[in-house]
Short mmCIF file of the N, C-alpha and C atoms (twelve columns), coordinates in Angstrom:
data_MODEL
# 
_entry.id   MODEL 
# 
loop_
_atom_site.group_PDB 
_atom_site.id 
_atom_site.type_symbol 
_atom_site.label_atom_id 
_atom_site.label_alt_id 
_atom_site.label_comp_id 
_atom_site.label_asym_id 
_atom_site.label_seq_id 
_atom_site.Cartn_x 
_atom_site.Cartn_y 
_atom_site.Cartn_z 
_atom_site.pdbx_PDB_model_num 
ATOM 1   N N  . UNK A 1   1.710  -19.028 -20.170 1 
ATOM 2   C CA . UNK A 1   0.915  -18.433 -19.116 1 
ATOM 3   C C  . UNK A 1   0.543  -17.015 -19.554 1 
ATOM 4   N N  . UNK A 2   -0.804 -16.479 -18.725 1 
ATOM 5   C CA . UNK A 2   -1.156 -15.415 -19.534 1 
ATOM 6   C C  . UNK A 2   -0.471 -14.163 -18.498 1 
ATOM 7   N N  . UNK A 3   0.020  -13.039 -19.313 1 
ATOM 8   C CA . UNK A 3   0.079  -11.828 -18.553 1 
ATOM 9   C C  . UNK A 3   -0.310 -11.309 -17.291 1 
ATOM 10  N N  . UNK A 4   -2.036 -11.331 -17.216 1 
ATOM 11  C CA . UNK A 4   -2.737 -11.249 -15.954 1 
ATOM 12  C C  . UNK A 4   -2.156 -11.849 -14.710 1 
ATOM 13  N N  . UNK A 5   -1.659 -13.338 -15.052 1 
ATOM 14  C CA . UNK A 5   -1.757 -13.866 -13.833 1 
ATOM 15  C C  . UNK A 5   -0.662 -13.140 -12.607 1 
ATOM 16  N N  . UNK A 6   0.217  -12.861 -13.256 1 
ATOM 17  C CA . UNK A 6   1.500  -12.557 -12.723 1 
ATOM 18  C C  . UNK A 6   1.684  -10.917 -12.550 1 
ATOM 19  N N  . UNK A 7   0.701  -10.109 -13.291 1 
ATOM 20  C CA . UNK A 7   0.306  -8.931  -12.812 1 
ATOM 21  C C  . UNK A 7   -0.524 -8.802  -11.908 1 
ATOM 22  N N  . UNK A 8   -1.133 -9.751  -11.380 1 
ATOM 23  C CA . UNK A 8   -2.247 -9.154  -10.482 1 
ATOM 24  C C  . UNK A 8   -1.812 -9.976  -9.483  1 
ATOM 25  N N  . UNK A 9   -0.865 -10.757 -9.048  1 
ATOM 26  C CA . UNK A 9   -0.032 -11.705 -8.159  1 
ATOM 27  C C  . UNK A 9   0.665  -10.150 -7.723  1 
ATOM 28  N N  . UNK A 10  1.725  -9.836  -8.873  1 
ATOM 29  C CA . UNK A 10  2.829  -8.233  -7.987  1 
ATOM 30  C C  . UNK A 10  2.091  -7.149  -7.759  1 
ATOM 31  N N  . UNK A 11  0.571  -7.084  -8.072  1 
ATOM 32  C CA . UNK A 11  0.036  -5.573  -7.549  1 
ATOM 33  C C  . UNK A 11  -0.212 -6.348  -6.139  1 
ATOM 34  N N  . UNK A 12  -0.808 -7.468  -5.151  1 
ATOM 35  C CA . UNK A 12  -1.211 -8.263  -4.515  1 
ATOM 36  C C  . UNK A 12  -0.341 -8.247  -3.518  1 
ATOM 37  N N  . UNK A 13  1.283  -8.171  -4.256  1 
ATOM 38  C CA . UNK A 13  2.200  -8.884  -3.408  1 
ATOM 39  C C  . UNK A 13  2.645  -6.838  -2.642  1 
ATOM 40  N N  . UNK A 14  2.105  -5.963  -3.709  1 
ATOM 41  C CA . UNK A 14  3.178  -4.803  -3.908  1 
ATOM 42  C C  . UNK A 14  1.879  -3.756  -2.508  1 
ATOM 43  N N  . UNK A 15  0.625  -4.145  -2.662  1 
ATOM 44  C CA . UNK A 15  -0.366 -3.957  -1.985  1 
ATOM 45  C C  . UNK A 15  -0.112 -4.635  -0.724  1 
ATOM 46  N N  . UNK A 16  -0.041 -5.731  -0.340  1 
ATOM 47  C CA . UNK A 16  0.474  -6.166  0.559   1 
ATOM 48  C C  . UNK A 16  1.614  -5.424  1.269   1 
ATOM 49  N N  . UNK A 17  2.625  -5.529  0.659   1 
ATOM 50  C CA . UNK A 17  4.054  -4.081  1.205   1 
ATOM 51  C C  . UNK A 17  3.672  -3.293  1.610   1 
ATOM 52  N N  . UNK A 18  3.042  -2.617  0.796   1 
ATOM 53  C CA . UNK A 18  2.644  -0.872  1.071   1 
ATOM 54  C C  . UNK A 18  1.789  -0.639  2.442   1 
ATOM 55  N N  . UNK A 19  0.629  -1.507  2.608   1 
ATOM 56  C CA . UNK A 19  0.159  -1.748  3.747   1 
ATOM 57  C C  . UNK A 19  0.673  -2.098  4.662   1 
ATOM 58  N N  . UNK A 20  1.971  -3.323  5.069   1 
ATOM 59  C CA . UNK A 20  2.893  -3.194  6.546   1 
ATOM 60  C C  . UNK A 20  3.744  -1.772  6.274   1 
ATOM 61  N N  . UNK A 21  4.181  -0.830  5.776   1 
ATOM 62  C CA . UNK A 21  4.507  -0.172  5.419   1 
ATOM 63  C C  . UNK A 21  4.043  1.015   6.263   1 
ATOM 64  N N  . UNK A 22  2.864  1.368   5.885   1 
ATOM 65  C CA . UNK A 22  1.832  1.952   6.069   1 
ATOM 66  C C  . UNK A 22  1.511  1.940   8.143   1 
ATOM 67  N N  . UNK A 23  1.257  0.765   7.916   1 
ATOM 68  C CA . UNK A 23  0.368  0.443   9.244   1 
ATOM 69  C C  . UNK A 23  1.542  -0.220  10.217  1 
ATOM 70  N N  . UNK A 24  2.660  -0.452  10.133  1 
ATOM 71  C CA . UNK A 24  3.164  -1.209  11.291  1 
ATOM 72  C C  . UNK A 24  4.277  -0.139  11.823  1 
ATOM 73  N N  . UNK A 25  4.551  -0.664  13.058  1 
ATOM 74  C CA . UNK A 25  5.468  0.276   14.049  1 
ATOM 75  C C  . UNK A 25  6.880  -0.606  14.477  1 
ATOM 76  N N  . UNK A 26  7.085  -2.054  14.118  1 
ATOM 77  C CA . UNK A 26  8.535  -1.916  14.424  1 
ATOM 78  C C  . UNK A 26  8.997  -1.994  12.822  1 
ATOM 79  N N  . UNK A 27  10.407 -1.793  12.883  1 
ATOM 80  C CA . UNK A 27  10.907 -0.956  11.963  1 
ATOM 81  C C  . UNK A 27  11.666 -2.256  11.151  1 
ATOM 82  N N  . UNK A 28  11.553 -4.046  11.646  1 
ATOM 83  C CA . UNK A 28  12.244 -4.697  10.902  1 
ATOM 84  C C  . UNK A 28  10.781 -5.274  10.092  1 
ATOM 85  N N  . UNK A 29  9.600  -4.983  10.871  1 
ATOM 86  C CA . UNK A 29  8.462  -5.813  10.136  1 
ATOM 87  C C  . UNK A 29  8.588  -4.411  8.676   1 
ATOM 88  N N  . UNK A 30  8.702  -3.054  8.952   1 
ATOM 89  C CA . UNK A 30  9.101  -1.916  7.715   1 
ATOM 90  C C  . UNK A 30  9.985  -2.560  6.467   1 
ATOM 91  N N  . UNK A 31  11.058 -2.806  7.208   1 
ATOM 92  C CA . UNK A 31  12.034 -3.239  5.634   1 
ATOM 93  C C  . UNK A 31  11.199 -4.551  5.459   1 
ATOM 94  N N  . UNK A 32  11.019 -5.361  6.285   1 
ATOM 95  C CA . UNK A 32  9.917  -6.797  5.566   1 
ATOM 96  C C  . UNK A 32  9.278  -6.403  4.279   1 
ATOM 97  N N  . UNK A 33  8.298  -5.548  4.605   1 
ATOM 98  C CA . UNK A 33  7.426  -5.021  3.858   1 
ATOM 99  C C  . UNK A 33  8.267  -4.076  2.798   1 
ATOM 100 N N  . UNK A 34  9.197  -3.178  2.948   1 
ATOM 101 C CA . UNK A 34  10.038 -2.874  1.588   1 
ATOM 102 C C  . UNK A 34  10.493 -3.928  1.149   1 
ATOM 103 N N  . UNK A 35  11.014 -5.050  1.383   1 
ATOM 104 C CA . UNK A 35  11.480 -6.516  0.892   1 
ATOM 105 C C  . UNK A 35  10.741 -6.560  -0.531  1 
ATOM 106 N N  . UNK A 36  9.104  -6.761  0.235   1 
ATOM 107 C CA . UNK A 36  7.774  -7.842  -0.540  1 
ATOM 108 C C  . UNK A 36  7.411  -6.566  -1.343  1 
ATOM 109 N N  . UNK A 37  7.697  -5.468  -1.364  1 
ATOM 110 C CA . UNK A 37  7.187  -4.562  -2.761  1 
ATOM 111 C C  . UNK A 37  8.645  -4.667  -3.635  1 
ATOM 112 N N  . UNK A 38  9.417  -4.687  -3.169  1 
ATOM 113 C CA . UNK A 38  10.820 -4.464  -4.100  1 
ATOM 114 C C  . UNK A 38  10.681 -6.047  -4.684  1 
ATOM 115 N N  . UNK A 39  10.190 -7.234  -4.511  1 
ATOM 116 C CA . UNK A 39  9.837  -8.668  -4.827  1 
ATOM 117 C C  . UNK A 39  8.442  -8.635  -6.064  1 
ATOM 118 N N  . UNK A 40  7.677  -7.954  -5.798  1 
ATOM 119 C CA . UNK A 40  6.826  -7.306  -6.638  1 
ATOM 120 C C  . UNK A 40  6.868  -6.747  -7.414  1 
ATOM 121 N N  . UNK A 41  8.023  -6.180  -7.726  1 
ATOM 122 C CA . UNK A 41  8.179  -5.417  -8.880  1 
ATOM 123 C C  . UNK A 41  9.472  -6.212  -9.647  1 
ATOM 124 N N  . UNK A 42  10.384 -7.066  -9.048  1 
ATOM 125 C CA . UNK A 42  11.059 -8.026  -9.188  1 
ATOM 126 C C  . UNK A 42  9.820  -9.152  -10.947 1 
ATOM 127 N N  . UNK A 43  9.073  -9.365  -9.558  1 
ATOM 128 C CA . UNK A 43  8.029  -10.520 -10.314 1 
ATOM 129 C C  . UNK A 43  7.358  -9.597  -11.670 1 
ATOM 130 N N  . UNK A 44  7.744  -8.432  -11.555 1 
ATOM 131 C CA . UNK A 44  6.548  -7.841  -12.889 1 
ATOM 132 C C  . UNK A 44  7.719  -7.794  -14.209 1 
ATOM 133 N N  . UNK A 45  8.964  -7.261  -13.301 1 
ATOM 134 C CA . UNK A 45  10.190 -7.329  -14.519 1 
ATOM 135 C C  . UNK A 45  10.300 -8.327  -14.992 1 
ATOM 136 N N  . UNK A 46  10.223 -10.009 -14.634 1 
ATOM 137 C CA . UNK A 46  10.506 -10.950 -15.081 1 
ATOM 138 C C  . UNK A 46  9.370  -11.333 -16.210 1 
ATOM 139 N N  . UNK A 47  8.451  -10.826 -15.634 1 
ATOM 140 C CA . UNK A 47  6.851  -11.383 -16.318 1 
ATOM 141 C C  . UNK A 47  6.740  -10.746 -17.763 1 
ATOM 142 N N  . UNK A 48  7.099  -9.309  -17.708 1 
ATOM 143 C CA . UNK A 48  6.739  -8.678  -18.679 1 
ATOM 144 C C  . UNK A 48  8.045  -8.627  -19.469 1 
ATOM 145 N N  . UNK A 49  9.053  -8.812  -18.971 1 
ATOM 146 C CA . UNK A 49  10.147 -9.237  -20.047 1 
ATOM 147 C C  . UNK A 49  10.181 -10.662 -21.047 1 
ATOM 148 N N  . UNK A 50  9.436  -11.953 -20.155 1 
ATOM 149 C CA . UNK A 50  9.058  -12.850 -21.189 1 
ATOM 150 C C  . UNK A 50  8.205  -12.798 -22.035 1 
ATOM 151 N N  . UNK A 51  6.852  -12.201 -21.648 1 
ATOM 152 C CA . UNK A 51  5.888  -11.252 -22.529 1 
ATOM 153 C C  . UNK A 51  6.307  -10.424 -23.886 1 
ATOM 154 N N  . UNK A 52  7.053  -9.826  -23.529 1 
ATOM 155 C CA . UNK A 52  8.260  -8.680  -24.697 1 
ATOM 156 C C  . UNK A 52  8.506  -9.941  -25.497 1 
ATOM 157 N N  . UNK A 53  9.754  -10.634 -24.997 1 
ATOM 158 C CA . UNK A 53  10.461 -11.485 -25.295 1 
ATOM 159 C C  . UNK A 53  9.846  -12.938 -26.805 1 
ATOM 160 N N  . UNK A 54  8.835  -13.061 -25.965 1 
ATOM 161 C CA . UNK A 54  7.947  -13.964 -26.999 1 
ATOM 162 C C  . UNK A 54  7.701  -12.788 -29.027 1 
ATOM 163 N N  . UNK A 55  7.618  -11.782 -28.542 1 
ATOM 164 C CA . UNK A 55  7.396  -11.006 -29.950 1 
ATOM 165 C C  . UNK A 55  8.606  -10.800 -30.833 1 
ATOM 166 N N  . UNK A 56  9.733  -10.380 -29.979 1 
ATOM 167 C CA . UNK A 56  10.878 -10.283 -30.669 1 
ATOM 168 C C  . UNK A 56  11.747 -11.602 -29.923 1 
ATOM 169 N N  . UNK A 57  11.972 -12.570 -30.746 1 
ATOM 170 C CA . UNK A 57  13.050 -13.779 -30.527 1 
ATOM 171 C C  . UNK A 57  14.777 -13.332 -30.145 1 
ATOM 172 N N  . UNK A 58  14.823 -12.517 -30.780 1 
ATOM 173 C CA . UNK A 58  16.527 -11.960 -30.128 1 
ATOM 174 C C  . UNK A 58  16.741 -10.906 -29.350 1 
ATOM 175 N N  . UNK A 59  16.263 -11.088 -27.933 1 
ATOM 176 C CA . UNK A 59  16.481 -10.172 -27.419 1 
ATOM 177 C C  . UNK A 59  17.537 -10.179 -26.375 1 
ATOM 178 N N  . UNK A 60  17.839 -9.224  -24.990 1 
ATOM 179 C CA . UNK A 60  18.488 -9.180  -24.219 1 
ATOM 180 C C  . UNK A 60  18.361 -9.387  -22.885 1 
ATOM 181 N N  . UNK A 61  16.737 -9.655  -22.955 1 
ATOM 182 C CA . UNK A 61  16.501 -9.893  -21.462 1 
ATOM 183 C C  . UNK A 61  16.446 -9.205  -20.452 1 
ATOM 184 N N  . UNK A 62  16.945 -8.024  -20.846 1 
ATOM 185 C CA . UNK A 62  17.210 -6.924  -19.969 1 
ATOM 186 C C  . UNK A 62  16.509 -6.700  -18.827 1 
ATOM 187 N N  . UNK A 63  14.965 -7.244  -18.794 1 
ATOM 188 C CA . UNK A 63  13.797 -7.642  -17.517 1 
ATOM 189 C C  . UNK A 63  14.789 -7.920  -16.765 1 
ATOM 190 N N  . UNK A 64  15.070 -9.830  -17.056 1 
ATOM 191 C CA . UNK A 64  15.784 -10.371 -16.067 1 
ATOM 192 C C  . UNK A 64  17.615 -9.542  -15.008 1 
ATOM 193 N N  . UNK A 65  17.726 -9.077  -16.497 1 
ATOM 194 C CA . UNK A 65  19.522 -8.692  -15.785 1 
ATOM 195 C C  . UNK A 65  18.819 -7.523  -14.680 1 
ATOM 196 N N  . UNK A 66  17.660 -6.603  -14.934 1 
ATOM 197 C CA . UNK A 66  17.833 -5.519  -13.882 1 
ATOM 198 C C  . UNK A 66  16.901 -6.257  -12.485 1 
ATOM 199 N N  . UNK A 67  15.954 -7.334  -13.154 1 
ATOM 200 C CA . UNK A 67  15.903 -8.091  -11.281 1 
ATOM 201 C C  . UNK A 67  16.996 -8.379  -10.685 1 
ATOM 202 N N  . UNK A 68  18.120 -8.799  -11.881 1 
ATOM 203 C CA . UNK A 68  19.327 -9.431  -10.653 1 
ATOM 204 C C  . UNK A 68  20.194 -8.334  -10.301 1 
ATOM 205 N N  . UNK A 69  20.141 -6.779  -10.617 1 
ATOM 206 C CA . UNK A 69  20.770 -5.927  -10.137 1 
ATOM 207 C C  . UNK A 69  19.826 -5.678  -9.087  1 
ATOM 208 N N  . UNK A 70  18.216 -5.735  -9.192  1 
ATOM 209 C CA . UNK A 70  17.628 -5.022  -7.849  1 
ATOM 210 C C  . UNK A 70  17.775 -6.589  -6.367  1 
ATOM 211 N N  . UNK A 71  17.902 -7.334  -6.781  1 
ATOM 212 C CA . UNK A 71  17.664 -8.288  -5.975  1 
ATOM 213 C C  . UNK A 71  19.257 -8.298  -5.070  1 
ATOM 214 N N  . UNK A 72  20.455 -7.626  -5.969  1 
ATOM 215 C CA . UNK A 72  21.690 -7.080  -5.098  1 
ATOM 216 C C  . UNK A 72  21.392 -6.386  -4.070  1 
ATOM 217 N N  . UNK A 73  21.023 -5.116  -4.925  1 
ATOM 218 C CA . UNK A 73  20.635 -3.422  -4.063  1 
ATOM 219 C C  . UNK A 73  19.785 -3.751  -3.239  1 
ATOM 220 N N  . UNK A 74  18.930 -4.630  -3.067  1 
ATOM 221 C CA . UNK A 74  17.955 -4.969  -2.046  1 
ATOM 222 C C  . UNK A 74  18.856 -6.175  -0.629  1 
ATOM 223 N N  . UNK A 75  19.935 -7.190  -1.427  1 
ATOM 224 C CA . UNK A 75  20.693 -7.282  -0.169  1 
ATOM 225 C C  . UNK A 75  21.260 -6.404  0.642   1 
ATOM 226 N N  . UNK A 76  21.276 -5.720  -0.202  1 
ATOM 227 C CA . UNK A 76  22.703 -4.686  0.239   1 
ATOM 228 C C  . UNK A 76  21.774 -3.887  1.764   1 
ATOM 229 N N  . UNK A 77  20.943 -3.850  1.031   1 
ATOM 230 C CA . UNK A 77  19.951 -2.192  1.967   1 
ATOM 231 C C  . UNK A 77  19.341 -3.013  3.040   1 
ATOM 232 N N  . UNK A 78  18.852 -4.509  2.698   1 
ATOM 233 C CA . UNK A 78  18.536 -4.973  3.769   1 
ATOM 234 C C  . UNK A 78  19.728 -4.975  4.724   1 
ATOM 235 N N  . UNK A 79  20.797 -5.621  4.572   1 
ATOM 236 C CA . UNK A 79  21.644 -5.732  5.812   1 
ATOM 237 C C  . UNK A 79  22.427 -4.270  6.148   1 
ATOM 238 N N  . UNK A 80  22.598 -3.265  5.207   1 
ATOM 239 C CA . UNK A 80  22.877 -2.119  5.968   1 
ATOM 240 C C  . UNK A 80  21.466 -0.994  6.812   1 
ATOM 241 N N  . UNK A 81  20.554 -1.839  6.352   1 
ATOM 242 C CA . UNK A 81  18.939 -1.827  7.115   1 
ATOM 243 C C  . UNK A 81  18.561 -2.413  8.849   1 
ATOM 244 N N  . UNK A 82  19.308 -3.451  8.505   1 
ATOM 245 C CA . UNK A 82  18.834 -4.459  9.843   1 
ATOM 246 C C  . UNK A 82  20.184 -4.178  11.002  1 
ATOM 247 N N  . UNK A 83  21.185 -3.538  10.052  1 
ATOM 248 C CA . UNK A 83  22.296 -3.239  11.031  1 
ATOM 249 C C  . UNK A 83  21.968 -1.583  11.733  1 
ATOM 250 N N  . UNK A 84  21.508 -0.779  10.913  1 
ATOM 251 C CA . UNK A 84  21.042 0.602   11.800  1 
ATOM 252 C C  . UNK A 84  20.259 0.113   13.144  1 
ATOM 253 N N  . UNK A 85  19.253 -0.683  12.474  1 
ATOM 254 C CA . UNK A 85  18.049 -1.161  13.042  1 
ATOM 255 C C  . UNK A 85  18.574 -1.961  14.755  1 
ATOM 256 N N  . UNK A 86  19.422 -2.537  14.517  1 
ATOM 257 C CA . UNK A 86  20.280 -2.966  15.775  1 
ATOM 258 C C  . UNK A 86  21.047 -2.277  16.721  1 
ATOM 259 N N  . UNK A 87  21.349 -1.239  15.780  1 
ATOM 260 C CA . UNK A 87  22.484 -0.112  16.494  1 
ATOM 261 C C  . UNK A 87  21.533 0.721   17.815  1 
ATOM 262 N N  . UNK A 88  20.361 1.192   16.799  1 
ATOM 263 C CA . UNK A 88  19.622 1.913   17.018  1 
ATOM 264 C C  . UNK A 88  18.868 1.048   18.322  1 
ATOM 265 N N  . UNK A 89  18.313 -0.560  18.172  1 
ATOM 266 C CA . UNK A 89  18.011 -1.178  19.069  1 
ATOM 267 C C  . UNK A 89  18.798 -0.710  20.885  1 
ATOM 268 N N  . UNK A 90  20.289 -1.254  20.145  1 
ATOM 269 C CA . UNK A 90  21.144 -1.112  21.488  1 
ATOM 270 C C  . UNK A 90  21.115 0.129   22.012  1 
ATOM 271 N N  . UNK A 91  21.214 1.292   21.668  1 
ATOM 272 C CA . UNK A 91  20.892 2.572   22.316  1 
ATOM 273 C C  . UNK A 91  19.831 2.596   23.091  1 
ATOM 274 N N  . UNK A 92  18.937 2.318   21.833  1 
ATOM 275 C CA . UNK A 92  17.496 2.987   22.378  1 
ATOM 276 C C  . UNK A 92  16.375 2.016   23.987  1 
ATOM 277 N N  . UNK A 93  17.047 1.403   23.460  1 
ATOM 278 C CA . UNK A 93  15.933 -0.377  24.037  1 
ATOM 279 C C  . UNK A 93  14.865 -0.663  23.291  1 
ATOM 280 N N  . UNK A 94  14.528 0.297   22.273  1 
ATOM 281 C CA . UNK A 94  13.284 -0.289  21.350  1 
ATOM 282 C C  . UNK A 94  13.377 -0.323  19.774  1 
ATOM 283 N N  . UNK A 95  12.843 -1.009  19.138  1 
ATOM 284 C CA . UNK A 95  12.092 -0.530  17.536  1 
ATOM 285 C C  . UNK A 95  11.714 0.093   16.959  1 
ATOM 286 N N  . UNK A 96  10.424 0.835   18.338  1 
ATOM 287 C CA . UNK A 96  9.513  0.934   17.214  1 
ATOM 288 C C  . UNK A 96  9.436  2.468   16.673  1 
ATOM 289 N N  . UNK A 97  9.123  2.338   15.926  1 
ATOM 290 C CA . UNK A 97  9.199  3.897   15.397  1 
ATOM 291 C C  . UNK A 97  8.601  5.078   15.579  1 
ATOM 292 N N  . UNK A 98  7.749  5.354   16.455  1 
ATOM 293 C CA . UNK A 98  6.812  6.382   16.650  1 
ATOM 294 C C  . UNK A 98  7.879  6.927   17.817  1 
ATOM 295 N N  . UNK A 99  8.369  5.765   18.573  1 
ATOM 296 C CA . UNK A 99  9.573  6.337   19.862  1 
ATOM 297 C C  . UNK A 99  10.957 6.169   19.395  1 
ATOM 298 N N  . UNK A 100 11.240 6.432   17.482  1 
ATOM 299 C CA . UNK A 100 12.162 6.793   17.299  1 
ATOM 300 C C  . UNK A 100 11.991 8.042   16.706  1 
ATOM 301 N N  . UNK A 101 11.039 8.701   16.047  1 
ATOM 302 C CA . UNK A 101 10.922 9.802   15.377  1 
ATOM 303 C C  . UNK A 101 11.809 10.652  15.826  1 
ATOM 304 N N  . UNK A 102 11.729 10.896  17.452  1 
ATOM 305 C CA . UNK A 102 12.652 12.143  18.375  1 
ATOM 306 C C  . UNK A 102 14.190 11.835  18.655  1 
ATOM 307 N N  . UNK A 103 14.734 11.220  17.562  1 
ATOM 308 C CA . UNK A 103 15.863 10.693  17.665  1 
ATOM 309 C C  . UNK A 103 16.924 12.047  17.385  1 
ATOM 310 N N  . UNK A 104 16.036 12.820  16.775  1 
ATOM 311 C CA . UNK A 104 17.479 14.336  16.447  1 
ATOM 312 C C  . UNK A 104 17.066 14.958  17.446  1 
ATOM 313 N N  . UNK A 105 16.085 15.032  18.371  1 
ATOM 314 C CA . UNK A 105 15.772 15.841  19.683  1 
ATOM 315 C C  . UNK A 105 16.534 15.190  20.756  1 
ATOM 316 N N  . UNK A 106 17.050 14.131  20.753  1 
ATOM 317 C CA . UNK A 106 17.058 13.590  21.847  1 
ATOM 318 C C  . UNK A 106 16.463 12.650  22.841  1 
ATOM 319 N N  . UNK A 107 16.966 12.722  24.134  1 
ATOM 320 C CA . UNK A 107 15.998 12.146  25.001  1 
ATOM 321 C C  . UNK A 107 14.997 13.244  25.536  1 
ATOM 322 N N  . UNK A 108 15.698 14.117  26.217  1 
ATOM 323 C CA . UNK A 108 14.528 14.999  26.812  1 
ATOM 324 C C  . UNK A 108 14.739 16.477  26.010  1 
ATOM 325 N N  . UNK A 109 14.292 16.566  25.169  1 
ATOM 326 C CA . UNK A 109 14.136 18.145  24.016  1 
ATOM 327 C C  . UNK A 109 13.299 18.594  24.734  1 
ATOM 328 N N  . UNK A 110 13.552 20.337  24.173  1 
ATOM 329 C CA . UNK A 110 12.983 21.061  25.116  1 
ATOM 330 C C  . UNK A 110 11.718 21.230  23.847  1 
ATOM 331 N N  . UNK A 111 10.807 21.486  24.927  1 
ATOM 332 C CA . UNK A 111 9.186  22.271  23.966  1 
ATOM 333 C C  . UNK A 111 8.431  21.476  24.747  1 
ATOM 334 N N  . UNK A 112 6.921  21.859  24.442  1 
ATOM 335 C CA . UNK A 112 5.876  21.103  25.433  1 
ATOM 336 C C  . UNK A 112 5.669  19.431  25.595  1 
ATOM 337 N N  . UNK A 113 6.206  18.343  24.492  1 
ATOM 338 C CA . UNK A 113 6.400  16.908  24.808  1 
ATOM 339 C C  . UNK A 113 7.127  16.611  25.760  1 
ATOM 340 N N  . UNK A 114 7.990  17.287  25.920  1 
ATOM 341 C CA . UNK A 114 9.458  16.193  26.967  1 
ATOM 342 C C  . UNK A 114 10.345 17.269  27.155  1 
ATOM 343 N N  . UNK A 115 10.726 16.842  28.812  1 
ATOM 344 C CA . UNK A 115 11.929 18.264  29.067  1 
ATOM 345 C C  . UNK A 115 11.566 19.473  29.395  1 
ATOM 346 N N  . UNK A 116 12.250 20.429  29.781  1 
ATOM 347 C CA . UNK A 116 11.674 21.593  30.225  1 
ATOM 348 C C  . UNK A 116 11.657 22.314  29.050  1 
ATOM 349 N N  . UNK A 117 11.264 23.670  29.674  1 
ATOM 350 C CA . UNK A 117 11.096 24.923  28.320  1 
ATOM 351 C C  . UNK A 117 12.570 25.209  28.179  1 
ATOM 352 N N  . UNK A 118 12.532 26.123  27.371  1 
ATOM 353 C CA . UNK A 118 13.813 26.939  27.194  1 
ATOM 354 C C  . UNK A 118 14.227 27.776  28.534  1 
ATOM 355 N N  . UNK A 119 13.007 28.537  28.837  1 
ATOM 356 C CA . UNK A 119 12.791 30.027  29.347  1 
ATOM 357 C C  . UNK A 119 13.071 28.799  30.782  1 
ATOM 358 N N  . UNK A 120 12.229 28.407  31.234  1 
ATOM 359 C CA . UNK A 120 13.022 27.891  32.716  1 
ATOM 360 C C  . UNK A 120 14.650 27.176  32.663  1 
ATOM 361 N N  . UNK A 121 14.689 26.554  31.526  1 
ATOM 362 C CA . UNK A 121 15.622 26.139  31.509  1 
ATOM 363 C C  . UNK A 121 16.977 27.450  32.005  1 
ATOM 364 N N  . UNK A 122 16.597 28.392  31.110  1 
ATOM 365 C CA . UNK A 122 17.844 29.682  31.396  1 
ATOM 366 C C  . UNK A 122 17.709 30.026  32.510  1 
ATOM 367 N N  . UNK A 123 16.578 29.955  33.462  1 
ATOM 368 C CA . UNK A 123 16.200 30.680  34.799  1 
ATOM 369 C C  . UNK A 123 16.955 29.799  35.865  1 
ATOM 370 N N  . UNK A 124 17.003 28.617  35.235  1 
ATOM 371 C CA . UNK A 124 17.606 27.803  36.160  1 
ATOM 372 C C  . UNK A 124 18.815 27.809  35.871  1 
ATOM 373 N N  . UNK A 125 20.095 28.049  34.953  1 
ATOM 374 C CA . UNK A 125 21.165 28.145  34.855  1 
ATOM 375 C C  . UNK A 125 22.150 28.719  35.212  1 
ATOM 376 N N  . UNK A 126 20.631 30.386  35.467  1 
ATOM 377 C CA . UNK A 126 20.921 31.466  35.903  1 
ATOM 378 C C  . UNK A 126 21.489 31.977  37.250  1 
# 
């Protein structure tokens, strides 16, 4: 099989990622989409290591051994991924991420989005 095919399959697959990435707001369709680019680059290590591989006959493969180290690190992050993602669920009641950004503010932080000011806040303490 030729080179191309399987390069322009992981830019496809890695383009694809980057775009839910990009454009979506709950945060398990996010790691989805880190999944299918970290799978993409999976598919280019394998491709271009048989590519290598065909020129020099004794080699190590080394393509393949570091997909099967990323295809670990990618279990790993998914389920310590989908477990924040739950934690964070049960607190919050939601996903999605634009109404998690204010997660180090709080619920009601003070400044002009949400909550009072500072300055009333002290007036009222007062």
């Amino acid at each position: 099989m030729h080179l191309a095919y399987p390069a322009v399959l992981s830019a496809l697959l890695f383009c694809t990622g980057l775009y839910g990435v990009l454009a979506r707001r709950n945060a398990i369709l996010v790691l989805m989409s880190v999944e299918l680019m970290l799978n993409a680059v999976n598919l280019n290590l394998v491709a271009f290591d048989v590519w290598l591989s065909r020129a020099a006959r004794d080699t190590l493969h080394s393509g393949q051994a570091l997909t099967l180290f990323t295809i670990a690190i990618a279990a790993a992050e998914i389920g310590i991924g989908l477990a924040i993602v739950l934690a964070v669920y049960r607190n919050r009641g939601t996903s999605d991420i634009d109404q998690l950004r204010d997660t180090a503010e709080g619920h009601g932080g003070d400044g002009p989005d949400g909550g009072t000011p500072a300055a009333e806040k002290a007036e009222a303490t007062a």
